[in-house]
GROMACS .gro file of N, CA and C in nm:
model
  390
    1MET      N    1  12.850  23.588  -3.655
    1MET     CA    2  12.897  23.616  -3.788
    1MET      C    3  12.841  23.752  -3.832
    2SER      N    4  12.925  23.835  -3.883
    2SER     CA    5  12.887  23.965  -3.931
    2SER      C    6  12.805  23.954  -4.059
    3PHE      N    7  12.713  24.047  -4.079
    3PHE     CA    8  12.633  24.047  -4.201
    3PHE      C    9  12.722  24.061  -4.324
    4LEU      N   10  12.824  24.144  -4.313
    4LEU     CA   11  12.910  24.169  -4.429
    4LEU      C   12  12.998  24.050  -4.464
    5THR      N   13  13.011  23.955  -4.372
    5THR     CA   14  13.089  23.834  -4.402
    5THR      C   15  12.999  23.711  -4.401
    6SER      N   16  12.871  23.731  -4.419
    6SER     CA   17  12.778  23.619  -4.425
    6SER      C   18  12.801  23.542  -4.555
    7ASN      N   19  12.748  23.422  -4.561
    7ASN     CA   20  12.763  23.342  -4.683
    7ASN      C   21  12.702  23.412  -4.804
    8THR      N   22  12.590  23.480  -4.783
    8THR     CA   23  12.525  23.551  -4.893
    8THR      C   24  12.616  23.661  -4.947
    9MET      N   25  12.675  23.737  -4.858
    9MET     CA   26  12.763  23.845  -4.903
    9MET      C   27  12.892  23.791  -4.964
   10LEU      N   28  12.945  23.682  -4.910
   10LEU     CA   29  13.064  23.620  -4.969
   10LEU      C   30  13.035  23.569  -5.110
   11LEU      N   31  12.918  23.509  -5.126
   11LEU     CA   32  12.879  23.459  -5.258
   11LEU      C   33  12.859  23.575  -5.356
   12THR      N   34  12.801  23.684  -5.309
   12THR     CA   35  12.784  23.802  -5.394
   12THR      C   36  12.920  23.857  -5.436
   13GLN      N   37  13.013  23.864  -5.343
   13GLN     CA   38  13.147  23.913  -5.374
   13GLN      C   39  13.217  23.822  -5.476
   14LYS      N   40  13.210  23.691  -5.454
   14LYS     CA   41  13.272  23.597  -5.548
   14LYS      C   42  13.208  23.608  -5.687
   15SER      N   43  13.077  23.623  -5.690
   15SER     CA   44  13.007  23.636  -5.819
   15SER      C   45  13.050  23.762  -5.891
   16MET      N   46  13.062  23.871  -5.819
   16MET     CA   47  13.104  23.997  -5.881
   16MET      C   48  13.249  23.987  -5.930
   17ASP      N   49  13.335  23.923  -5.852
   17ASP     CA   50  13.474  23.902  -5.896
   17ASP      C   51  13.478  23.821  -6.025
   18TYR      N   52  13.398  23.713  -6.030
   18TYR     CA   53  13.391  23.627  -6.148
   18TYR      C   54  13.343  23.706  -6.270
   19LEU      N   55  13.234  23.781  -6.253
   19LEU     CA   56  13.177  23.854  -6.366
   19LEU      C   57  13.271  23.965  -6.414
   20TRP      N   58  13.340  24.029  -6.322
   20TRP     CA   59  13.436  24.132  -6.360
   20TRP      C   60  13.551  24.071  -6.441
   21LYS      N   61  13.603  23.959  -6.393
   21LYS     CA   62  13.712  23.891  -6.464
   21LYS      C   63  13.665  23.844  -6.601
   22LYS      N   64  13.542  23.792  -6.607
   22LYS     CA   65  13.488  23.744  -6.733
   22LYS      C   66  13.477  23.857  -6.834
   23GLN      N   67  13.431  23.974  -6.791
   23GLN     CA   68  13.423  24.090  -6.880
   23GLN      C   69  13.562  24.128  -6.930
   24SER      N   70  13.659  24.125  -6.843
   24SER     CA   71  13.796  24.159  -6.880
   24SER      C   72  13.853  24.062  -6.983
   25VAL      N   73  13.829  23.932  -6.963
   25VAL     CA   74  13.878  23.830  -7.056
   25VAL      C   75  13.809  23.844  -7.191
   26ILE      N   76  13.679  23.868  -7.191
   26ILE     CA   77  13.607  23.885  -7.318
   26ILE      C   78  13.659  24.008  -7.392
   27ALA      N   79  13.681  24.117  -7.321
   27ALA     CA   80  13.735  24.237  -7.384
   27ALA      C   81  13.873  24.209  -7.444
   28ASP      N   82  13.954  24.132  -7.376
   28ASP     CA   83  14.086  24.093  -7.427
   28ASP      C   84  14.072  24.009  -7.553
   29ASN      N   85  13.974  23.917  -7.553
   29ASN     CA   86  13.949  23.835  -7.672
   29ASN      C   87  13.910  23.921  -7.792
   30VAL      N   88  13.819  24.014  -7.771
   30VAL     CA   89  13.772  24.100  -7.880
   30VAL      C   90  13.887  24.188  -7.930
   31THR      N   91  13.968  24.237  -7.839
   31THR     CA   92  14.083  24.318  -7.876
   31THR      C   93  14.178  24.240  -7.967
   32ASN      N   94  14.193  24.111  -7.942
   32ASN     CA   95  14.286  24.028  -8.019
   32ASN      C   96  14.219  23.949  -8.131
   33ALA      N   97  14.101  23.991  -8.171
   33ALA     CA   98  14.027  23.919  -8.274
   33ALA      C   99  14.099  23.915  -8.408
   34GLU      N  100  14.189  24.007  -8.433
   34GLU     CA  101  14.262  24.011  -8.560
   34GLU      C  102  14.407  23.964  -8.545
   35THR      N  103  14.443  23.914  -8.428
   35THR     CA  104  14.579  23.867  -8.404
   35THR      C  105  14.592  23.723  -8.451
   36PRO      N  106  14.677  23.698  -8.551
   36PRO     CA  107  14.694  23.560  -8.600
   36PRO      C  108  14.745  23.467  -8.489
   37GLY      N  109  14.684  23.349  -8.480
   37GLY     CA  110  14.725  23.249  -8.383
   37GLY      C  111  14.673  23.269  -8.243
   38TYR      N  112  14.603  23.380  -8.217
   38TYR     CA  113  14.552  23.406  -8.083
   38TYR      C  114  14.439  23.308  -8.051
   39LYS      N  115  14.444  23.248  -7.936
   39LYS     CA  116  14.340  23.156  -7.891
   39LYS      C  117  14.255  23.227  -7.787
   40ALA      N  118  14.124  23.218  -7.804
   40ALA     CA  119  14.031  23.282  -7.711
   40ALA      C  120  14.048  23.225  -7.571
   41LYS      N  121  14.025  23.311  -7.473
   41LYS     CA  122  14.030  23.269  -7.333
   41LYS      C  123  13.887  23.266  -7.279
   42TYR      N  124  13.868  23.190  -7.174
   42TYR     CA  125  13.738  23.186  -7.107
   42TYR      C  126  13.761  23.168  -6.958
   43VAL      N  127  13.661  23.204  -6.880
   43VAL     CA  128  13.671  23.202  -6.734
   43VAL      C  129  13.574  23.098  -6.680
   44THR      N  130  13.619  23.022  -6.580
   44THR     CA  131  13.532  22.925  -6.515
   44THR      C  132  13.521  22.958  -6.367
   45PHE      N  133  13.405  22.929  -6.313
   45PHE     CA  134  13.379  22.948  -6.171
   45PHE      C  135  13.251  22.876  -6.131
   46GLU      N  136  13.148  22.887  -6.213
   46GLU     CA  137  13.014  22.842  -6.177
   46GLU      C  138  13.007  22.693  -6.147
   47GLN      N  139  13.070  22.610  -6.230
   47GLN     CA  140  13.060  22.465  -6.209
   47GLN      C  141  13.133  22.423  -6.082
   48GLU      N  142  13.250  22.480  -6.058
   48GLU     CA  143  13.323  22.447  -5.936
   48GLU      C  144  13.243  22.488  -5.812
   49LEU      N  145  13.183  22.607  -5.817
   49LEU     CA  146  13.100  22.653  -5.705
   49LEU      C  147  12.981  22.560  -5.687
   50ARG      N  148  12.914  22.525  -5.796
   50ARG     CA  149  12.798  22.436  -5.790
   50ARG      C  150  12.836  22.302  -5.726
   51ASP      N  151  12.949  22.245  -5.769
   51ASP     CA  152  12.995  22.117  -5.713
   51ASP      C  153  13.026  22.128  -5.565
   52ARG      N  154  13.091  22.237  -5.526
   52ARG     CA  155  13.126  22.256  -5.385
   52ARG      C  156  13.001  22.275  -5.297
   53LEU      N  157  12.905  22.350  -5.348
   53LEU     CA  158  12.782  22.372  -5.271
   53LEU      C  159  12.699  22.244  -5.262
   54GLN      N  160  12.700  22.165  -5.369
   54GLN     CA  161  12.630  22.036  -5.366
   54GLN      C  162  12.692  21.946  -5.260
   55LYS      N  163  12.822  21.945  -5.255
   55LYS     CA  164  12.893  21.863  -5.156
   55LYS      C  165  12.862  21.915  -5.015
   56ALA      N  166  12.855  22.046  -4.999
   56ALA     CA  167  12.825  22.105  -4.868
   56ALA      C  168  12.685  22.069  -4.822
   57SER      N  169  12.591  22.056  -4.917
   57SER     CA  170  12.453  22.024  -4.880
   57SER      C  171  12.440  21.882  -4.827
   58GLU      N  172  12.541  21.800  -4.849
   58GLU     CA  173  12.538  21.663  -4.799
   58GLU      C  174  12.571  21.655  -4.651
   59HIS      N  175  12.623  21.763  -4.594
   59HIS     CA  176  12.650  21.767  -4.451
   59HIS      C  177  12.518  21.782  -4.376
   60GLY      N  178  12.519  21.746  -4.253
   60GLY     CA  179  12.399  21.764  -4.172
   60GLY      C  180  12.372  21.911  -4.150
   61GLN      N  181  12.259  21.941  -4.093
   61GLN     CA  182  12.219  22.080  -4.070
   61GLN      C  183  12.324  22.155  -3.989
   62GLU      N  184  12.388  22.085  -3.894
   62GLU     CA  185  12.489  22.148  -3.809
   62GLU      C  186  12.606  22.203  -3.889
   63GLY      N  187  12.661  22.122  -3.978
   63GLY     CA  188  12.783  22.161  -4.048
   63GLY      C  189  12.762  22.223  -4.183
   64MET      N  190  12.636  22.235  -4.227
   64MET     CA  191  12.611  22.283  -4.362
   64MET      C  192  12.656  22.428  -4.381
   65ARG      N  193  12.627  22.515  -4.287
   65ARG     CA  194  12.664  22.656  -4.302
   65ARG      C  195  12.815  22.672  -4.316
   66THR      N  196  12.889  22.602  -4.231
   66THR     CA  197  13.035  22.608  -4.238
   66THR      C  198  13.086  22.547  -4.367
   67ALA      N  199  13.030  22.434  -4.407
   67ALA     CA  200  13.073  22.369  -4.531
   67ALA      C  201  13.041  22.456  -4.652
   68MET      N  202  12.928  22.525  -4.649
   68MET     CA  203  12.893  22.614  -4.760
   68MET      C  204  12.990  22.731  -4.764
   69ARG      N  205  13.022  22.784  -4.648
   69ARG     CA  206  13.118  22.895  -4.641
   69ARG      C  207  13.252  22.853  -4.700
   70GLU      N  208  13.297  22.735  -4.662
   70GLU     CA  209  13.425  22.683  -4.714
   70GLU      C  210  13.415  22.659  -4.865
   71GLY      N  211  13.299  22.612  -4.910
   71GLY     CA  212  13.278  22.591  -5.053
   71GLY      C  213  13.284  22.722  -5.131
   72ILE      N  214  13.222  22.825  -5.076
   72ILE     CA  215  13.224  22.956  -5.142
   72ILE      C  216  13.366  23.011  -5.145
   73LEU      N  217  13.432  23.010  -5.030
   73LEU     CA  218  13.568  23.064  -5.023
   73LEU      C  219  13.667  22.983  -5.107
   74GLY      N  220  13.644  22.852  -5.119
   74GLY     CA  221  13.736  22.767  -5.192
   74GLY      C  222  13.717  22.769  -5.342
   75SER      N  223  13.604  22.819  -5.390
   75SER     CA  224  13.578  22.825  -5.534
   75SER      C  225  13.666  22.933  -5.596
   76ARG      N  226  13.733  22.896  -5.702
   76ARG     CA  227  13.827  22.988  -5.765
   76ARG      C  228  13.778  23.030  -5.904
   77VAL      N  229  13.809  23.154  -5.936
   77VAL     CA  230  13.785  23.205  -6.071
   77VAL      C  231  13.913  23.175  -6.149
   78GLU      N  232  13.901  23.096  -6.254
   78GLU     CA  233  14.019  23.057  -6.331
   78GLU      C  234  14.001  23.093  -6.478
   79THR      N  235  14.111  23.135  -6.539
   79THR     CA  236  14.113  23.168  -6.681
   79THR      C  237  14.180  23.054  -6.756
   80HIS      N  238  14.116  23.014  -6.866
   80HIS     CA  239  14.168  22.906  -6.949
   80HIS      C  240  14.178  22.954  -7.094
   81ARG      N  241  14.258  22.884  -7.171
   81ARG     CA  242  14.273  22.915  -7.313
   81ARG      C  243  14.206  22.804  -7.393
   82ALA      N  244  14.124  22.841  -7.491
   82ALA     CA  245  14.054  22.745  -7.576
   82ALA      C  246  14.151  22.702  -7.687
   83GLU      N  247  14.236  22.607  -7.657
   83GLU     CA  248  14.342  22.566  -7.750
   83GLU      C  249  14.290  22.500  -7.877
   84ASN      N  250  14.183  22.426  -7.868
   84ASN     CA  251  14.135  22.347  -7.983
   84ASN      C  252  14.037  22.419  -8.073
   85GLU      N  253  14.003  22.543  -8.040
   85GLU     CA  254  13.905  22.616  -8.120
   85GLU      C  255  13.975  22.714  -8.212
   86THR      N  256  13.941  22.709  -8.339
   86THR     CA  257  13.996  22.801  -8.437
   86THR      C  258  13.881  22.853  -8.523
   87ALA      N  259  13.868  22.984  -8.529
   87ALA     CA  260  13.759  23.045  -8.604
   87ALA      C  261  13.801  23.083  -8.746
   88ARG      N  262  13.934  23.091  -8.769
   88ARG     CA  263  13.980  23.137  -8.900
   88ARG      C  264  14.101  23.056  -8.946
   89MET      N  265  14.137  23.078  -9.072
   89MET     CA  266  14.251  23.006  -9.131
   89MET      C  267  14.384  23.044  -9.067
   90ASP      N  268  14.395  23.165  -9.012
   90ASP     CA  269  14.522  23.208  -8.952
   90ASP      C  270  14.540  23.157  -8.809
   91GLY      N  271  14.449  23.069  -8.766
   91GLY     CA  272  14.461  23.009  -8.633
   91GLY      C  273  14.400  23.090  -8.521
   92ASN      N  274  14.341  23.203  -8.553
   92ASN     CA  275  14.276  23.284  -8.450
   92ASN      C  276  14.150  23.212  -8.403
   93GLY      N  277  14.130  23.205  -8.272
   93GLY     CA  278  14.017  23.132  -8.217
   93GLY      C  279  13.906  23.219  -8.162
   94VAL      N  280  13.898  23.344  -8.204
   94VAL     CA  281  13.798  23.436  -8.150
   94VAL      C  282  13.682  23.451  -8.248
   95ASN      N  283  13.562  23.422  -8.201
   95ASN     CA  284  13.440  23.447  -8.275
   95ASN      C  285  13.382  23.575  -8.213
   96VAL      N  286  13.398  23.687  -8.282
   96VAL     CA  287  13.361  23.818  -8.226
   96VAL      C  288  13.212  23.826  -8.194
   97THR      N  289  13.128  23.770  -8.278
   97THR     CA  290  12.983  23.773  -8.252
   97THR      C  291  12.952  23.700  -8.122
   98GLU      N  292  13.009  23.582  -8.106
   98GLU     CA  293  12.988  23.504  -7.984
   98GLU      C  294  13.040  23.580  -7.861
   99GLN      N  295  13.155  23.642  -7.874
   99GLN     CA  296  13.214  23.717  -7.762
   99GLN      C  297  13.127  23.837  -7.725
  100ASN      N  298  13.073  23.907  -7.824
  100ASN     CA  299  12.987  24.023  -7.795
  100ASN      C  300  12.857  23.981  -7.726
  101ILE      N  301  12.801  23.870  -7.768
  101ILE     CA  302  12.680  23.819  -7.702
  101ILE      C  303  12.711  23.783  -7.558
  102GLU      N  304  12.822  23.715  -7.537
  102GLU     CA  305  12.860  23.675  -7.400
  102GLU      C  306  12.891  23.798  -7.315
  103LEU      N  307  12.951  23.900  -7.375
  103LEU     CA  308  12.979  24.024  -7.301
  103LEU      C  309  12.850  24.092  -7.257
  104ALA      N  310  12.751  24.096  -7.346
  104ALA     CA  311  12.622  24.156  -7.310
  104ALA      C  312  12.555  24.078  -7.198
  105ARG      N  313  12.560  23.946  -7.208
  105ARG     CA  314  12.501  23.861  -7.103
  105ARG      C  315  12.571  23.882  -6.969
  106THR      N  316  12.702  23.889  -6.973
  106THR     CA  317  12.781  23.908  -6.851
  106THR      C  318  12.753  24.045  -6.790
  107TYR      N  319  12.740  24.145  -6.874
  107TYR     CA  320  12.709  24.280  -6.827
  107TYR      C  321  12.575  24.281  -6.753
  108ILE      N  322  12.475  24.216  -6.811
  108ILE     CA  323  12.344  24.210  -6.746
  108ILE      C  324  12.352  24.136  -6.612
  109GLN      N  325  12.425  24.025  -6.609
  109GLN     CA  326  12.443  23.951  -6.484
  109GLN      C  327  12.513  24.038  -6.379
  110TYR      N  328  12.613  24.114  -6.420
  110TYR     CA  329  12.685  24.200  -6.327
  110TYR      C  330  12.591  24.308  -6.272
  111GLN      N  331  12.512  24.368  -6.360
  111GLN     CA  332  12.417  24.470  -6.316
  111GLN      C  333  12.316  24.414  -6.216
  112LEU      N  334  12.265  24.294  -6.243
  112LEU     CA  335  12.169  24.232  -6.152
  112LEU      C  336  12.234  24.200  -6.017
  113THR      N  337  12.358  24.157  -6.020
  113THR     CA  338  12.429  24.125  -5.896
  113THR      C  339  12.454  24.251  -5.814
  114THR      N  340  12.496  24.359  -5.879
  114THR     CA  341  12.518  24.483  -5.804
  114THR      C  342  12.386  24.539  -5.751
  115ARG      N  343  12.277  24.522  -5.828
  115ARG     CA  344  12.146  24.566  -5.780
  115ARG      C  345  12.103  24.487  -5.657
  116ALA      N  346  12.125  24.355  -5.660
  116ALA     CA  347  12.091  24.271  -5.545
  116ALA      C  348  12.172  24.312  -5.422
  117PHE      N  349  12.298  24.343  -5.443
  117PHE     CA  350  12.383  24.389  -5.333
  117PHE      C  351  12.330  24.520  -5.275
  118ALA      N  352  12.296  24.614  -5.362
  118ALA     CA  353  12.245  24.743  -5.318
  118ALA      C  354  12.114  24.727  -5.241
  119GLU      N  355  12.027  24.639  -5.288
  119GLU     CA  356  11.900  24.616  -5.218
  119GLU      C  357  11.923  24.554  -5.081
  120GLU      N  358  12.022  24.465  -5.072
  120GLU     CA  359  12.054  24.405  -4.943
  120GLU      C  360  12.106  24.511  -4.846
  121MET      N  361  12.186  24.603  -4.895
  121MET     CA  362  12.236  24.712  -4.812
  121MET      C  363  12.122  24.804  -4.768
  122THR      N  364  12.026  24.826  -4.856
  122THR     CA  365  11.910  24.909  -4.822
  122THR      C  366  11.829  24.843  -4.710
  123ARG      N  367  11.809  24.711  -4.719
  123ARG     CA  368  11.738  24.640  -4.613
  123ARG      C  369  11.813  24.647  -4.481
  124LEU      N  370  11.943  24.633  -4.487
  124LEU     CA  371  12.025  24.642  -4.366
  124LEU      C  372  12.014  24.781  -4.305
  125ARG      N  373  12.022  24.883  -4.388
  125ARG     CA  374  12.011  25.020  -4.340
  125ARG      C  375  11.875  25.044  -4.275
  126ALA      N  376  11.769  24.991  -4.336
  126ALA     CA  377  11.635  25.006  -4.279
  126ALA      C  378  11.623  24.933  -4.145
  127ALA      N  379  11.686  24.816  -4.133
  127ALA     CA  380  11.681  24.741  -4.008
  127ALA      C  381  11.756  24.815  -3.898
  128ILE      N  382  11.865  24.879  -3.931
  128ILE     CA  383  11.944  24.953  -3.832
  128ILE      C  384  11.869  25.077  -3.785
  129ARG      N  385  11.805  25.145  -3.878
  129ARG     CA  386  11.731  25.267  -3.842
  129ARG      C  387  11.602  25.238  -3.768
  130GLY      N  388  11.547  25.119  -3.792
  130GLY     CA  389  11.426  25.080  -3.722
  130GLY      C  390  11.299  25.118  -3.783
   0.00000   0.00000   0.00000
């Protein structure tokens, strides 16, 4: 198995995809904060990944790596609409303060993930150079 397609790198890629999509959805929510009837959107990924990895850990040592790989690859980033939440009388479901806090948190998570990726590449480069 190549380092670039290892479970760690696949998980890093999926995490970055999730965080990028989450930032995009939050930005869309904030943009539509004044649109009457607009319902906030949110992104899910973490719970599905957690469930899949938990299930993979139930396999024996032999099949765990493959099951984890399948769990990572099978986890999907999905966008949902918060239909039952309304923040204002006009039916708009966006709480701008909450969205800005979540955007800041997501930004920090994205930065940490990209830093971890860069550090992993630095270690790989050092191993290759000797």
